[in-house]
Amino acid sequence: MKDNRFGPAPGDGAVAGQGELWTRDGFNGTCSMVLRPHYAPAYLSAHGPHAPRHFQLDKLAMSHGDDALAMPVPVASSRKGVQLSAALQDQEAPIVVRNVEADELHFVHRGEVRFETDCGVLDAQAGDFVCIPRSVAYRTTPQGGPAWRFIVESPSPLRLNPQTPSGMINFARDVHYARVEPQQDDHAPTEVTLVLKAEDGPTVFRLAQDPLRAVAHVYGNVPVWKVNLANVQVGTYLPHGGPPFQFITSDDGEIMIYTLCARTTQRPPIHVNADFDEVILYHAGPGAWGDVSEPGTVSWVPKGVIHQGPSEDVPQGYQAWLLETRPTLRLTPVALEASALLDTREYGIHPSELAMQR
Ligand SMILES: [Fe+2]
């Protein structure tokens, strides 16, 4: 396919039109394509809450000020409870958290994090997704240096649900569950703060014991699990490629998560996602994904915004993932402050903002 990043060249009379694809239900519903004489993702400027933007995690103002609870910093929210947050942590969290509204999916972008939970301990490395379902309490402790997490909250249960029933994830090898660790009985009682996180704010309990201490797990399935992005196989339909493959979904269909790591495929079509906002986290190189080469770059294209996106066929390789969320997101002031308008062709900074920066 011709690289139409900049649209038809002057005098290129052979270009009859460029397809613009409208799709329902992510990549799974009805669709319609129209040929246009112009390159549709190009725009001169955009103002308002529904404009595509991107930001880098390490550009966020993560200062907690006098917030002793040191909760993650929300970067995007919706009216239906789906929320995105970022956390930069360099020491043990001073609190135990139990989210009573949502499942939490913690993506460890950088560093290593120990998750002590109601049902055992899980040590996570960079690239791991850690799922902590609703009302499971946990405490996080970075191991050996600062750690970044990017957190997706879903009111509907999240589960590993790979698009292909076998081959995409080796469940026996690569999915790990929290385990209760033997503990010393002579552990001195210490006061612990437990925060129940609800829609209208935190409720703080003071406890005379650590609520996470356990003797054994004796019944049922352990609901806390992890899988690493690098161990989720990419999929493609040769020779053309097709959409990326999803591997985590919410039970209500409001959230889908895909691997967007490098793969053999054609560049995405120019398209309008009718029903889902798209959030992409570029986790690691070495290859660049279009104009994105900084690990920790988060791109957000709200539903209904025409975009194409870079080629995923990058021989040097890179790691990224895509969140599709049916609830419309809005960036928080912290994220807006760190963000720039997004060029929906190659996902760099939009030329109108580059012009202002000069
Ligand atoms: Fe898209």
Coordinates of C-alpha atoms and ligand atoms in Angstrom, one line a residue:
M1 CA 0.0 0.0 0.0
K2 CA 1.2 3.5 -0.8
D3 CA 2.4 5.4 2.3
N4 CA -0.3 8.1 2.3
R5 CA 0.9 9.8 5.5
F6 CA 0.9 13.1 3.9
G7 CA -1.9 12.4 1.4
P8 CA -1.6 12.4 -2.4
A9 CA 1.4 14.2 -3.8
P10 CA 0.8 17.2 -6.1
G11 CA 0.2 15.9 -9.6
D12 CA -0.4 12.3 -8.4
G13 CA -3.4 11.9 -10.6
A14 CA -3.4 8.1 -10.2
V15 CA -4.8 8.3 -6.7
A16 CA -8.6 7.9 -7.1
G17 CA -9.4 8.1 -3.4
Q18 CA -8.4 6.8 0.0
G19 CA -10.5 4.5 2.1
E20 CA -12.0 5.7 5.3
L21 CA -13.4 2.9 7.4
W22 CA -16.2 3.3 10.0
T23 CA -16.5 0.4 12.4
R24 CA -18.9 -0.5 15.2
D25 CA -18.1 -2.6 18.3
G26 CA -14.4 -2.1 18.0
F27 CA -13.1 -4.3 15.2
N28 CA -16.0 -6.8 15.6
G29 CA -19.1 -5.1 14.3
T30 CA -20.6 -3.7 11.1
C31 CA -18.4 -1.4 9.0
S32 CA -18.6 0.9 6.1
M33 CA -15.9 2.4 3.9
V34 CA -15.9 5.5 1.7
L35 CA -13.3 6.7 -0.7
R36 CA -12.3 10.3 -0.2
P37 CA -10.1 12.5 -2.4
H38 CA -8.2 13.7 0.6
Y39 CA -6.3 12.2 3.5
A40 CA -8.9 12.3 6.2
P41 CA -6.8 12.1 9.4
A42 CA -5.1 15.4 8.6
Y43 CA -6.5 18.4 10.5
L44 CA -5.4 22.0 11.0
S45 CA -6.3 22.4 14.7
A46 CA -8.6 21.0 17.3
H47 CA -9.9 22.6 20.5
G48 CA -12.2 21.0 23.2
P49 CA -12.4 18.0 25.5
H50 CA -12.7 15.4 22.7
A51 CA -9.4 16.2 20.9
P52 CA -6.8 13.4 20.6
R53 CA -3.9 13.9 23.0
H54 CA -0.8 12.1 24.3
F55 CA 1.5 12.4 27.3
Q56 CA 4.5 10.7 28.8
L57 CA 4.2 9.2 32.2
D58 CA 7.4 10.8 33.5
K59 CA 6.1 14.2 32.5
L60 CA 3.1 13.9 34.9
A61 CA 3.1 16.0 38.1
M62 CA 3.2 13.1 40.5
S63 CA 3.7 15.2 43.7
H64 CA 1.2 14.2 46.3
G65 CA 1.7 17.3 48.4
D66 CA 0.2 16.6 51.8
D67 CA -1.7 13.5 50.6
A68 CA -0.6 11.0 53.2
L69 CA -2.5 8.2 51.5
A70 CA -0.2 8.5 48.4
M71 CA -2.9 7.1 46.1
P72 CA -2.2 6.8 42.3
V73 CA -2.8 9.9 40.3
P74 CA -5.9 9.7 38.0
V75 CA -5.1 10.6 34.4
A76 CA -8.5 9.8 32.8
S77 CA -12.0 9.1 33.9
S78 CA -15.4 8.4 32.6
R79 CA -19.0 8.7 33.7
K80 CA -19.3 4.9 33.9
G81 CA -16.5 4.2 36.4
V82 CA -13.7 3.3 34.0
Q83 CA -10.7 5.2 35.2
L84 CA -7.0 5.3 34.4
S85 CA -4.3 6.2 36.9
A86 CA -0.5 6.4 37.1
A87 CA 1.6 5.6 40.1
L88 CA 5.3 6.4 40.7
Q89 CA 6.5 4.7 43.8
D90 CA 9.9 4.5 45.5
Q91 CA 9.0 3.0 48.8
E92 CA 6.4 0.7 50.5
A93 CA 2.9 2.1 50.3
P94 CA 1.8 3.5 53.6
I95 CA -1.7 2.0 53.2
V96 CA -3.6 -1.2 52.2
V97 CA -6.2 -0.5 49.5
R98 CA -9.4 -2.3 48.7
N99 CA -11.2 -1.0 45.7
V100 CA -14.9 -1.7 46.2
E101 CA -16.1 -0.3 42.9
A102 CA -13.8 -1.8 40.3
D103 CA -11.4 -4.5 39.2
E104 CA -7.9 -3.0 38.9
L105 CA -5.4 -4.0 36.2
H106 CA -1.9 -2.7 37.1
F107 CA 0.6 -2.6 34.2
V108 CA 4.1 -2.3 35.6
H109 CA 5.8 0.0 33.1
R110 CA 9.1 0.3 34.8
G111 CA 10.8 -1.3 37.9
E112 CA 9.6 -4.2 40.0
V113 CA 6.7 -4.3 42.4
R114 CA 5.7 -6.7 45.2
F115 CA 1.9 -7.0 45.5
E116 CA 0.8 -8.3 48.9
T117 CA -2.8 -9.1 48.6
D118 CA -5.7 -10.7 50.5
C119 CA -4.9 -14.0 48.8
G120 CA -1.2 -14.0 48.7
V121 CA 1.9 -12.4 47.3
L122 CA 2.8 -11.7 43.6
D123 CA 6.1 -10.2 42.5
A124 CA 5.7 -8.3 39.2
Q125 CA 8.3 -7.1 36.7
A126 CA 8.3 -4.5 34.0
G127 CA 5.8 -5.6 31.3
D128 CA 3.5 -7.5 33.7
F129 CA -0.2 -7.0 33.9
V130 CA -1.4 -7.7 37.4
C131 CA -5.2 -8.1 37.9
I132 CA -6.6 -7.3 41.3
P133 CA -10.4 -7.9 41.3
R134 CA -12.9 -5.8 43.1
S135 CA -12.7 -5.9 46.9
V136 CA -9.4 -7.7 47.1
A137 CA -7.1 -5.7 49.4
Y138 CA -3.5 -5.1 48.5
R139 CA -0.3 -3.2 49.3
T140 CA 2.4 -2.4 46.8
T141 CA 6.2 -2.2 47.5
P142 CA 8.7 -1.4 44.8
Q143 CA 11.8 -3.6 44.7
G144 CA 15.2 -2.2 44.2
G145 CA 14.2 1.3 43.0
P146 CA 11.4 3.4 41.8
A147 CA 8.6 1.8 39.9
W148 CA 5.9 3.1 37.5
R149 CA 2.5 1.6 37.2
F150 CA -0.4 2.4 34.8
I151 CA -3.7 1.3 36.2
V152 CA -7.0 0.5 34.5
E153 CA -10.1 0.4 36.7
S154 CA -13.1 -1.5 35.3
P155 CA -16.4 -1.8 37.2
S156 CA -17.1 -5.0 35.3
P157 CA -14.9 -8.0 36.0
L158 CA -11.8 -8.3 33.9
R159 CA -10.5 -11.7 32.7
L160 CA -7.9 -13.2 30.5
N161 CA -9.9 -14.0 27.4
P162 CA -7.4 -14.4 24.4
Q163 CA -8.9 -14.1 21.0
T164 CA -7.6 -17.4 20.0
P165 CA -8.4 -20.2 22.5
S166 CA -4.9 -21.7 22.3
G167 CA -1.5 -20.4 21.3
M168 CA -1.8 -16.8 22.2
I169 CA -1.1 -17.2 25.9
N170 CA 0.6 -20.3 27.5
F171 CA -1.5 -20.4 30.6
A172 CA 0.5 -23.1 32.2
R173 CA 3.8 -21.4 31.7
D174 CA 3.1 -17.7 31.7
V175 CA 0.1 -16.9 33.9
H176 CA 1.1 -16.7 37.6
Y177 CA -1.1 -16.4 40.6
A178 CA -0.7 -14.9 44.1
R179 CA 0.5 -17.3 46.7
V180 CA 0.3 -17.3 50.5
E181 CA 3.8 -17.1 51.9
P182 CA 4.8 -18.7 55.2
Q183 CA 4.9 -16.0 57.9
Q184 CA 6.5 -15.8 61.3
D185 CA 4.1 -16.0 64.2
D186 CA 6.2 -13.7 66.3
H187 CA 5.5 -10.8 64.0
A188 CA 4.9 -7.8 66.2
P189 CA 1.4 -6.2 65.9
T190 CA 1.6 -2.9 64.0
E191 CA -1.1 -0.4 63.2
V192 CA -2.2 -0.5 59.6
T193 CA -4.3 1.9 57.5
L194 CA -6.8 0.2 55.3
V195 CA -8.4 2.4 52.6
L196 CA -11.7 1.4 51.0
K197 CA -11.7 3.1 47.7
A198 CA -15.2 4.1 46.5
E199 CA -16.7 6.3 43.8
D200 CA -17.2 9.2 46.2
G201 CA -13.8 9.0 47.9
P202 CA -11.7 7.0 50.3
T203 CA -12.9 5.6 53.7
V204 CA -10.0 5.1 56.1
F205 CA -9.9 2.2 58.7
R206 CA -7.3 2.0 61.3
L207 CA -6.4 -1.6 62.2
A208 CA -4.4 -3.2 65.0
Q209 CA -3.2 -5.9 62.7
D210 CA -2.1 -6.4 59.1
P211 CA -5.2 -7.5 57.2
L212 CA -3.1 -9.2 54.5
R213 CA -1.5 -11.7 56.8
A214 CA -2.7 -15.2 55.9
V215 CA -1.9 -18.8 56.9
A216 CA -3.0 -20.7 53.8
H217 CA -5.2 -20.5 50.8
V218 CA -7.6 -23.4 51.3
Y219 CA -10.5 -23.1 48.9
G220 CA -11.5 -21.8 45.4
N221 CA -9.5 -20.2 42.7
V222 CA -6.9 -17.5 43.4
P223 CA -8.3 -14.4 41.7
V224 CA -5.1 -12.4 41.6
W225 CA -3.0 -13.2 38.5
K226 CA -0.3 -11.7 36.3
V227 CA 0.9 -12.2 32.7
N228 CA 3.7 -10.4 30.9
L229 CA 3.1 -8.4 27.7
A230 CA 6.1 -10.1 26.1
N231 CA 4.5 -13.5 26.6
V232 CA 1.3 -12.6 24.8
Q233 CA 1.8 -13.7 21.2
V234 CA 0.9 -11.3 18.5
G235 CA -1.5 -12.4 15.8
T236 CA -1.9 -11.5 12.1
Y237 CA -3.8 -12.7 9.1
L238 CA -1.3 -13.0 6.3
P239 CA -0.8 -11.5 3.8
H240 CA -2.7 -8.4 4.9
G241 CA -2.6 -8.5 8.7
G242 CA -5.9 -7.4 10.0
P243 CA -6.8 -5.9 13.4
P244 CA -4.6 -6.6 16.5
F245 CA -5.7 -9.5 18.8
Q246 CA -7.3 -8.9 22.2
F247 CA -6.5 -10.9 25.3
I248 CA -8.2 -9.2 28.3
T249 CA -11.9 -8.3 28.3
S250 CA -14.5 -7.1 30.8
D251 CA -17.6 -9.2 31.2
D252 CA -19.8 -6.4 30.1
G253 CA -17.9 -5.8 26.9
E254 CA -17.0 -2.2 27.9
I255 CA -13.3 -2.8 27.9
M256 CA -11.0 -4.7 25.6
I257 CA -7.2 -4.9 25.8
Y258 CA -5.0 -5.9 22.8
T259 CA -1.4 -6.5 22.3
L260 CA -0.1 -3.8 19.9
C261 CA 3.5 -5.1 19.8
A262 CA 5.4 -5.2 16.5
R263 CA 4.0 -7.7 14.0
T264 CA 3.9 -8.5 10.3
T265 CA 1.0 -6.6 8.9
Q266 CA 0.0 -3.7 6.7
R267 CA -0.5 -0.3 8.2
P268 CA -3.9 0.2 9.8
P269 CA -6.6 1.7 7.6
I270 CA -7.8 5.2 8.0
H271 CA -10.7 4.6 10.4
V272 CA -13.3 5.9 12.7
N273 CA -13.9 3.8 15.8
A274 CA -17.6 4.5 16.4
D275 CA -18.0 3.0 19.9
F276 CA -14.6 2.9 21.7
D277 CA -12.0 5.4 22.8
E278 CA -8.5 4.0 22.1
V279 CA -5.6 4.3 24.6
I280 CA -2.2 3.0 23.7
L281 CA 0.8 2.7 26.0
Y282 CA 4.1 2.4 24.2
H283 CA 6.1 0.4 26.8
A284 CA 9.5 -0.3 25.2
G285 CA 11.5 -0.2 22.0
P286 CA 14.0 -0.7 20.6
G287 CA 12.0 0.1 17.5
A288 CA 9.9 3.3 17.2
W289 CA 6.2 3.0 16.5
G290 CA 5.7 5.8 14.1
D291 CA 6.7 9.0 15.7
V292 CA 6.6 7.4 19.2
S293 CA 9.9 6.3 20.5
E294 CA 9.8 7.4 24.2
P295 CA 8.8 4.5 26.5
G296 CA 5.9 5.5 28.7
T297 CA 4.1 7.5 26.0
V298 CA 0.3 7.2 26.4
S299 CA -1.9 8.1 23.4
W300 CA -5.6 8.7 23.6
V301 CA -7.9 8.9 20.5
P302 CA -11.5 9.4 21.5
K303 CA -14.2 7.6 19.7
G304 CA -15.3 9.3 16.5
V305 CA -11.9 10.9 15.8
I306 CA -10.5 9.9 12.4
H307 CA -7.1 8.3 12.7
Q308 CA -4.8 5.9 11.0
G309 CA -1.9 5.2 13.3
P310 CA 1.6 4.1 12.5
S311 CA 2.7 0.8 11.0
E312 CA 3.1 -2.0 13.5
D313 CA 5.5 -3.8 11.1
V314 CA 8.7 -2.7 12.8
P315 CA 11.6 -5.1 12.3
Q316 CA 13.5 -3.8 15.3
G317 CA 10.5 -4.6 17.5
Y318 CA 8.7 -2.7 20.2
Q319 CA 6.2 -3.4 22.9
A320 CA 2.9 -1.6 23.2
W321 CA -0.7 -2.4 24.1
L322 CA -4.1 -0.9 23.3
L323 CA -7.1 -0.3 25.6
E324 CA -10.5 0.1 24.0
T325 CA -13.1 1.5 26.3
R326 CA -16.7 2.1 25.4
P327 CA -17.2 4.7 28.2
T328 CA -15.9 8.0 26.9
L329 CA -12.8 9.2 28.6
R330 CA -11.8 12.6 29.7
L331 CA -8.2 13.5 30.7
T332 CA -7.8 14.9 34.2
P333 CA -6.1 18.2 34.7
V334 CA -2.8 16.5 35.6
A335 CA -2.8 14.6 32.3
L336 CA -4.0 17.6 30.3
E337 CA -1.2 19.7 31.7
A338 CA 1.4 17.1 30.6
S339 CA -0.2 16.4 27.2
A340 CA 0.0 17.6 23.6
L341 CA -2.4 17.5 20.7
L342 CA -1.9 14.3 18.8
D343 CA -1.2 13.9 15.1
T344 CA -3.4 10.9 14.3
R345 CA -1.2 10.0 11.3
E346 CA 2.0 8.9 13.0
Y347 CA 1.0 9.7 16.6
G348 CA 3.6 12.5 17.1
I349 CA 2.8 16.0 18.3
H350 CA 0.4 17.8 16.0
P351 CA 2.0 20.4 13.7
S352 CA -0.2 23.1 15.1
E353 CA 1.4 22.7 18.6
L354 CA 4.8 22.3 17.1
A355 CA 4.3 25.6 15.5
M356 CA 3.4 27.2 18.8
Q357 CA 6.5 25.7 20.5
R358 CA 8.8 27.4 18.0
Ligands
FE1 FE -8.0 2.8 15.8

